Short mmCIF file of C-alpha atoms in Angstrom, two decimals:
data_model
loop_
_atom_site.label_atom_id
_atom_site.label_comp_id
_atom_site.label_asym_id
_atom_site.label_seq_id
_atom_site.Cartn_x
_atom_site.Cartn_y
_atom_site.Cartn_z
CA SER V 1 -159.38 -0.01 -14.89
CA ALA V 2 -163.13 -0.14 -15.39
CA GLN V 3 -165.27 -1.60 -18.16
CA VAL V 4 -166.52 1.12 -20.48
CA ASP V 5 -170.09 2.35 -20.02
CA TRP V 6 -171.50 2.69 -23.53
CA GLY V 7 -174.37 4.80 -22.24
CA GLY V 8 -172.13 7.42 -20.64
CA ASN V 9 -169.99 10.32 -21.80
CA VAL V 10 -170.04 10.67 -25.60
CA VAL V 11 -166.35 11.58 -25.83
CA PHE V 12 -165.34 8.75 -23.51
CA ASN V 13 -167.27 6.29 -25.69
CA PHE V 14 -165.81 7.75 -28.86
CA THR V 15 -162.32 7.43 -27.42
CA TYR V 16 -162.88 3.84 -26.38
CA ALA V 17 -164.06 2.96 -29.89
CA TYR V 18 -160.73 3.96 -31.40
CA VAL V 19 -158.67 2.32 -28.66
CA PHE V 20 -160.68 -0.85 -29.26
CA MET V 21 -160.15 -0.56 -33.01
CA ALA V 22 -156.38 -0.17 -32.59
CA ILE V 23 -156.00 -3.23 -30.38
CA LYS V 24 -158.35 -5.39 -32.43
CA SER V 25 -156.71 -4.43 -35.73
CA MET V 26 -153.35 -5.56 -34.36
CA LEU V 27 -154.46 -8.80 -32.72
CA GLU V 28 -157.56 -10.13 -34.52
CA PRO V 29 -158.38 -7.98 -37.56
CA ASP V 30 -160.45 -10.67 -39.33
CA ILE V 31 -163.03 -11.24 -36.59
CA PRO V 32 -166.21 -9.16 -37.10
CA ASN V 33 -166.74 -6.47 -34.47
CA ASN V 34 -168.88 -7.68 -31.60
CA ASP V 35 -169.33 -7.18 -27.87
CA GLY V 36 -167.25 -10.25 -27.10
CA CYS V 37 -164.21 -8.67 -28.78
CA ALA V 38 -164.65 -5.51 -26.68
CA ALA V 39 -165.18 -7.26 -23.36
CA PRO V 40 -161.49 -7.93 -22.56
CA ILE V 41 -160.39 -4.36 -23.35
CA HIS V 42 -160.48 -1.88 -20.49
CA MET V 43 -159.53 1.79 -20.58
CA LYS V 44 -158.54 4.31 -17.95
CA ALA V 45 -159.55 7.83 -18.90
CA PRO V 46 -159.64 10.26 -15.96
CA GLU V 47 -162.69 12.51 -16.00
CA GLY V 48 -161.70 16.04 -16.92
CA SER V 49 -159.09 14.92 -19.45
CA VAL V 50 -159.38 15.58 -23.17
CA VAL V 51 -160.62 12.02 -23.74
CA HIS V 52 -163.19 12.12 -20.92
CA CYS V 53 -164.16 15.75 -20.66
CA ARG V 54 -166.81 17.35 -18.50
CA PHE V 55 -169.85 19.32 -19.62
CA PRO V 56 -169.91 21.99 -21.03
CA ALA V 57 -166.67 21.24 -22.94
CA ALA V 58 -167.03 21.52 -26.73
CA VAL V 59 -167.13 18.05 -28.28
CA ALA V 60 -168.46 18.54 -31.83
CA ALA V 61 -164.97 17.99 -33.28
CA ARG V 62 -164.14 15.10 -30.97
CA MET V 63 -162.92 13.08 -33.95
CA GLN V 64 -159.84 15.32 -33.99
CA VAL V 65 -158.76 13.72 -30.72
CA GLY V 66 -160.28 10.29 -31.22
CA HIS V 67 -158.61 9.61 -34.55
CA PHE V 68 -155.16 10.02 -32.98
CA LEU V 69 -155.82 7.41 -30.30
CA THR V 70 -155.21 4.54 -32.72
CA GLU V 71 -151.82 5.99 -33.63
CA VAL V 72 -150.95 6.49 -29.95
CA VAL V 73 -151.73 2.83 -29.20
CA TYR V 74 -149.74 1.66 -32.23
CA ARG V 75 -146.71 3.68 -31.17
CA ALA V 76 -146.93 2.45 -27.57
CA LEU V 77 -147.05 -1.20 -28.65
CA ALA V 78 -144.61 -0.93 -31.58
CA PRO V 79 -141.65 -2.39 -29.61
CA ALA V 80 -143.71 -5.47 -28.71
CA LEU V 81 -145.60 -5.90 -32.00
CA PRO V 82 -143.41 -4.27 -34.67
CA ASP V 83 -145.00 -6.21 -37.55
CA ARG V 84 -148.57 -5.25 -36.56
CA VAL V 85 -148.41 -1.46 -36.49
CA LEU V 86 -148.34 1.49 -38.89
CA ALA V 87 -146.33 4.69 -38.87
CA GLY V 88 -148.26 7.96 -38.55
CA SER V 89 -150.81 8.64 -41.28
CA GLY V 90 -151.55 11.87 -43.14
CA GLY V 91 -155.24 10.92 -43.19
CA THR V 92 -155.27 11.05 -39.38
CA PRO V 93 -157.42 12.85 -38.51
CA ALA V 94 -159.75 12.75 -41.49
CA THR V 95 -159.99 16.22 -43.03
CA MET V 96 -163.57 17.47 -43.17
CA ASN V 97 -164.40 20.58 -45.21
CA VAL V 98 -167.76 22.31 -44.80
CA PHE V 99 -168.64 24.72 -47.62
CA TYR V 100 -171.84 26.76 -47.59
CA GLY V 101 -173.36 29.96 -48.90
CA ARG V 102 -175.94 31.24 -51.38
CA GLY V 103 -176.02 30.70 -55.11
CA ALA V 104 -176.37 33.32 -57.85
CA ASP V 105 -180.16 32.97 -57.50
CA ASP V 106 -179.89 33.45 -53.70
CA SER V 107 -180.76 29.80 -53.00
CA PRO V 108 -178.86 28.32 -50.04
CA TRP V 109 -176.37 25.50 -50.57
CA HIS V 110 -174.30 23.42 -48.22
CA SER V 111 -171.84 20.57 -48.77
CA VAL V 112 -169.52 18.50 -46.60
CA LEU V 113 -166.61 16.54 -48.00
CA ILE V 114 -163.89 14.50 -46.40
CA ARG V 115 -160.37 13.99 -47.68
CA GLY V 116 -157.57 11.57 -46.85
CA GLY V 117 -153.79 11.76 -46.88
CA GLY V 118 -150.94 9.29 -47.14
CA MET V 119 -151.18 6.17 -45.00
CA GLY V 120 -148.28 5.30 -42.75
CA ALA V 121 -146.01 2.47 -43.85
CA SER V 122 -145.73 -0.88 -42.09
CA LEU V 123 -142.60 -2.99 -41.92
CA ASP V 124 -143.61 -4.99 -45.01
CA HIS V 125 -145.80 -2.59 -47.02
CA ASP V 126 -145.56 0.93 -48.39
CA GLY V 127 -148.31 3.27 -47.22
CA LYS V 128 -151.30 3.72 -49.53
CA HIS V 129 -152.16 7.11 -51.01
CA CYS V 130 -155.27 9.15 -50.20
CA TYR V 131 -156.60 7.09 -47.32
CA ILE V 132 -158.70 8.19 -44.35
CA PHE V 133 -157.48 6.43 -41.22
CA PRO V 134 -158.62 5.12 -38.78
CA ALA V 135 -162.13 6.19 -39.83
CA ASN V 136 -163.44 4.05 -42.67
CA GLY V 137 -164.42 6.87 -45.02
CA ALA V 138 -164.13 7.58 -48.72
CA ASN V 139 -162.76 10.65 -50.49
CA THR V 140 -165.62 12.70 -51.95
CA PRO V 141 -165.57 12.54 -55.79
CA VAL V 142 -165.08 15.77 -57.73
CA GLU V 143 -168.34 15.27 -59.59
CA ILE V 144 -170.40 15.18 -56.41
CA LEU V 145 -168.97 18.41 -55.01
CA GLU V 146 -169.32 20.27 -58.31
CA ASN V 147 -172.90 19.03 -58.70
CA ASP V 148 -173.89 20.04 -55.16
CA THR V 149 -172.16 23.44 -55.08
CA PRO V 150 -171.17 26.32 -57.38
CA LEU V 151 -167.49 25.56 -56.65
CA LEU V 152 -165.01 24.16 -59.14
CA ILE V 153 -162.12 21.76 -58.50
CA GLU V 154 -159.27 22.74 -60.78
CA ARG V 155 -156.77 20.07 -59.78
CA ARG V 156 -156.35 17.01 -57.63
CA GLU V 157 -152.93 15.38 -57.58
CA LEU V 158 -150.41 13.39 -55.57
CA LEU V 159 -147.45 15.37 -54.26
CA ARG V 160 -143.95 14.08 -54.96
CA ASP V 161 -141.58 13.51 -52.01
CA THR V 162 -144.34 13.85 -49.41
CA GLY V 163 -144.34 10.21 -48.27
CA GLY V 164 -142.01 9.63 -45.32
CA PRO V 165 -138.83 7.89 -46.51
CA GLY V 166 -137.99 4.46 -45.19
CA THR V 167 -137.27 0.86 -46.07
CA THR V 168 -140.98 1.00 -46.74
CA ARG V 169 -142.24 4.42 -47.85
CA GLY V 170 -145.20 6.35 -46.48
CA GLY V 171 -148.14 7.10 -48.75
CA LEU V 172 -148.07 10.41 -50.61
CA GLY V 173 -149.93 13.55 -49.60
CA ARG V 174 -152.46 15.03 -51.99
CA ARG V 175 -153.30 18.50 -53.28
CA VAL V 176 -156.81 19.69 -54.07
CA VAL V 177 -157.36 23.09 -55.68
CA PHE V 178 -160.80 24.70 -55.32
CA ARG V 179 -161.95 27.86 -57.13
CA VAL V 180 -164.91 30.10 -56.44
CA PRO V 181 -166.25 31.15 -59.88
CA ASP V 182 -166.33 34.86 -60.69
CA ASP V 183 -168.56 34.68 -63.79
CA GLU V 184 -172.35 34.49 -64.14
CA THR V 185 -172.35 31.27 -62.09
CA ALA V 186 -170.60 32.93 -59.14
CA PRO V 187 -172.26 32.42 -55.76
CA ARG V 188 -173.25 35.45 -53.73
CA PRO V 189 -170.35 36.38 -51.46
CA PRO V 190 -169.15 35.29 -49.08
CA VAL V 191 -168.66 31.54 -49.43
CA TYR V 192 -168.01 30.07 -45.98
CA LEU V 193 -165.45 27.35 -45.38
CA GLY V 194 -165.04 25.53 -42.09
CA ILE V 195 -162.24 22.99 -41.66
CA GLN V 196 -161.77 20.14 -39.24
CA SER V 197 -158.31 18.79 -39.88
CA GLY V 198 -154.81 18.40 -38.50
CA ARG V 199 -151.12 17.87 -39.31
CA PHE V 200 -150.49 21.55 -39.97
CA GLN V 201 -147.91 21.81 -37.18
CA ARG V 202 -146.73 18.26 -36.47
CA ALA V 203 -146.00 15.89 -39.35
CA PRO V 204 -146.92 12.18 -39.24
CA GLU V 205 -144.03 10.41 -37.56
CA GLY V 206 -142.09 7.48 -38.94
CA LEU V 207 -141.25 4.25 -37.11
CA PHE V 208 -138.07 2.23 -36.64
CA GLY V 209 -135.86 4.86 -38.26
CA GLY V 210 -138.31 5.91 -40.97
CA GLY V 211 -138.77 9.58 -41.82
CA GLU V 212 -141.72 11.88 -41.26
CA GLY V 213 -144.37 12.50 -43.87
CA SER V 214 -145.05 16.01 -45.11
CA LEU V 215 -147.11 18.60 -43.25
CA ALA V 216 -150.59 19.61 -44.34
CA SER V 217 -151.06 23.07 -45.85
CA PHE V 218 -153.95 25.49 -46.45
CA GLN V 219 -153.57 28.51 -48.77
CA ILE V 220 -155.89 31.13 -50.20
CA ASN V 221 -154.67 32.94 -53.32
CA GLY V 222 -151.11 31.89 -52.55
CA GLU V 223 -151.18 33.11 -48.94
CA GLY V 224 -151.32 30.98 -45.80
CA GLY V 225 -154.87 30.60 -44.47
CA ASN V 226 -156.11 29.89 -40.97
CA PRO V 227 -157.23 26.24 -40.85
CA TYR V 228 -158.65 26.63 -37.36
CA GLY V 229 -161.24 29.33 -37.99
CA LEU V 230 -164.16 30.08 -40.28
CA THR V 231 -162.91 31.33 -43.66
CA GLN V 232 -164.88 33.71 -45.87
CA LEU V 233 -164.16 33.38 -49.59
CA GLN V 234 -164.96 35.77 -52.42
CA PRO V 235 -165.64 35.12 -56.14
CA GLY V 236 -162.35 34.39 -57.89
CA ASP V 237 -160.61 33.06 -54.78
CA VAL V 238 -158.48 29.95 -55.21
CA VAL V 239 -158.02 27.58 -52.26
CA VAL V 240 -155.19 25.05 -52.17
CA MET V 241 -155.37 22.25 -49.59
CA ASP V 242 -152.49 19.83 -49.21
CA ALA V 243 -153.08 16.68 -47.16
CA ALA V 244 -150.11 15.30 -45.23
CA GLY V 245 -148.03 12.33 -46.33
CA GLY V 246 -147.64 9.19 -44.22
CA GLY V 247 -144.58 8.30 -42.16
CA GLY V 248 -142.04 5.74 -43.34
CA CYS V 249 -140.76 2.58 -41.65
CA GLY V 250 -137.12 1.58 -41.37
CA ASP V 251 -133.87 3.09 -42.67
CA PRO V 252 -134.37 4.65 -46.14
CA ARG V 253 -130.87 3.52 -47.14
CA GLU V 254 -132.06 -0.07 -46.81
CA ARG V 255 -134.92 0.30 -49.29
CA ASP V 256 -134.62 -1.92 -52.35
CA PRO V 257 -132.98 0.28 -55.02
CA GLU V 258 -135.31 -1.15 -57.68
CA LEU V 259 -138.31 0.06 -55.68
CA VAL V 260 -136.74 3.52 -55.48
CA GLY V 261 -136.30 3.45 -59.24
CA ARG V 262 -139.97 2.59 -59.72
CA ASP V 263 -140.95 5.41 -57.37
CA VAL V 264 -138.93 7.88 -59.43
CA LEU V 265 -140.48 6.66 -62.67
CA ALA V 266 -143.98 6.89 -61.17
CA GLY V 267 -143.35 10.43 -59.94
CA TYR V 268 -143.57 9.51 -56.25
CA VAL V 269 -139.93 10.34 -55.46
CA SER V 270 -137.67 12.91 -57.11
CA VAL V 271 -134.25 12.07 -58.51
CA ASP V 272 -132.65 14.33 -55.91
CA ALA V 273 -134.49 12.65 -53.01
CA ALA V 274 -133.61 9.22 -54.39
CA ARG V 275 -129.95 10.17 -54.29
CA GLN V 276 -129.80 12.23 -51.11
CA VAL V 277 -132.31 10.40 -48.90
CA TYR V 278 -132.32 6.83 -50.23
CA GLY V 279 -128.76 6.74 -51.53
CA VAL V 280 -129.88 5.48 -54.95
CA VAL V 281 -128.76 6.84 -58.31
CA VAL V 282 -131.64 6.67 -60.80
CA ASP V 283 -132.03 7.57 -64.47
CA PRO V 284 -134.97 10.02 -64.45
CA ASP V 285 -136.20 8.94 -67.90
CA THR V 286 -136.19 5.18 -67.48
CA GLY V 287 -136.14 4.63 -63.71
CA ALA V 288 -133.08 2.42 -64.19
CA VAL V 289 -130.79 2.20 -61.18
CA ASP V 290 -127.03 2.59 -61.51
CA PRO V 291 -125.82 -0.27 -59.26
CA GLY V 292 -122.21 0.85 -59.05
CA ALA V 293 -122.95 4.48 -58.23
CA THR V 294 -125.62 3.38 -55.75
CA ALA V 295 -123.24 0.99 -53.97
CA ARG V 296 -120.63 3.72 -53.68
CA LEU V 297 -123.18 6.21 -52.40
CA ARG V 298 -124.50 3.76 -49.79
CA THR V 299 -121.03 2.74 -48.56
CA PRO V 300 -119.92 4.75 -45.52
CA ASP V 301 -116.71 6.73 -46.00
CA ASP V 302 -114.91 4.81 -43.24
CA GLU V 303 -115.35 1.42 -44.93
#
């Protein structure tokens, strides 16, 4: 292997940054980033590969590849460092939405927002909701988007049963509903929407027997949209974007029944999923667990 050349290929450097972040976050997360931390870490990335591509390869969306490198390193080292890694995250890669067009007065407008999904669980912690990982970004507030654009956000909510089941549960996915006004404030059509995102085809994976998180979804007026192209929206169109949930860690049937009850009461897990996936019988109104019914449900038939 060779020491990285920070003055070289932009994608190679970007890739190294996330490999470095993965290893450092597992081994020495509390030490501030510095060149001394990076010096011992070497990376092989053959030129011509997706992580060390040749000109004139398109690299503007290189974060789509780079953000997954941390997860790849975690999964590779999970058998050796099981208590230092996370399951797959729904906020990997960070979802970036680019909206632009012209207002009712023909003035141009443009806005970029980023959105997170459910974090992957670790062996001792449930995944957090609405996180962007491994990039250290923040979800764009509703007020900022509505102030910068003619668009409206009708709803933003966590999605039940989207966190990967496990002894520790993955963070929940999130839904955001955008609407293009069709009244006197309507922008001149079309409104353009470009998306950089992922998890539409492969869900965030669990670890150590944990389940997958939910897939991401993109719909326009109730129909599936194309998240990989440039979308043209018209006044009155409603866009629904679901971010993926994080993967779980460990066997769901070993999750503390009281935690499952709290999840049901909070709206994170449905009563049906509590019973069928976690093997826990929960009162939907109080979150109280039925210990006897749960024990019977969790006992294999051959015992």
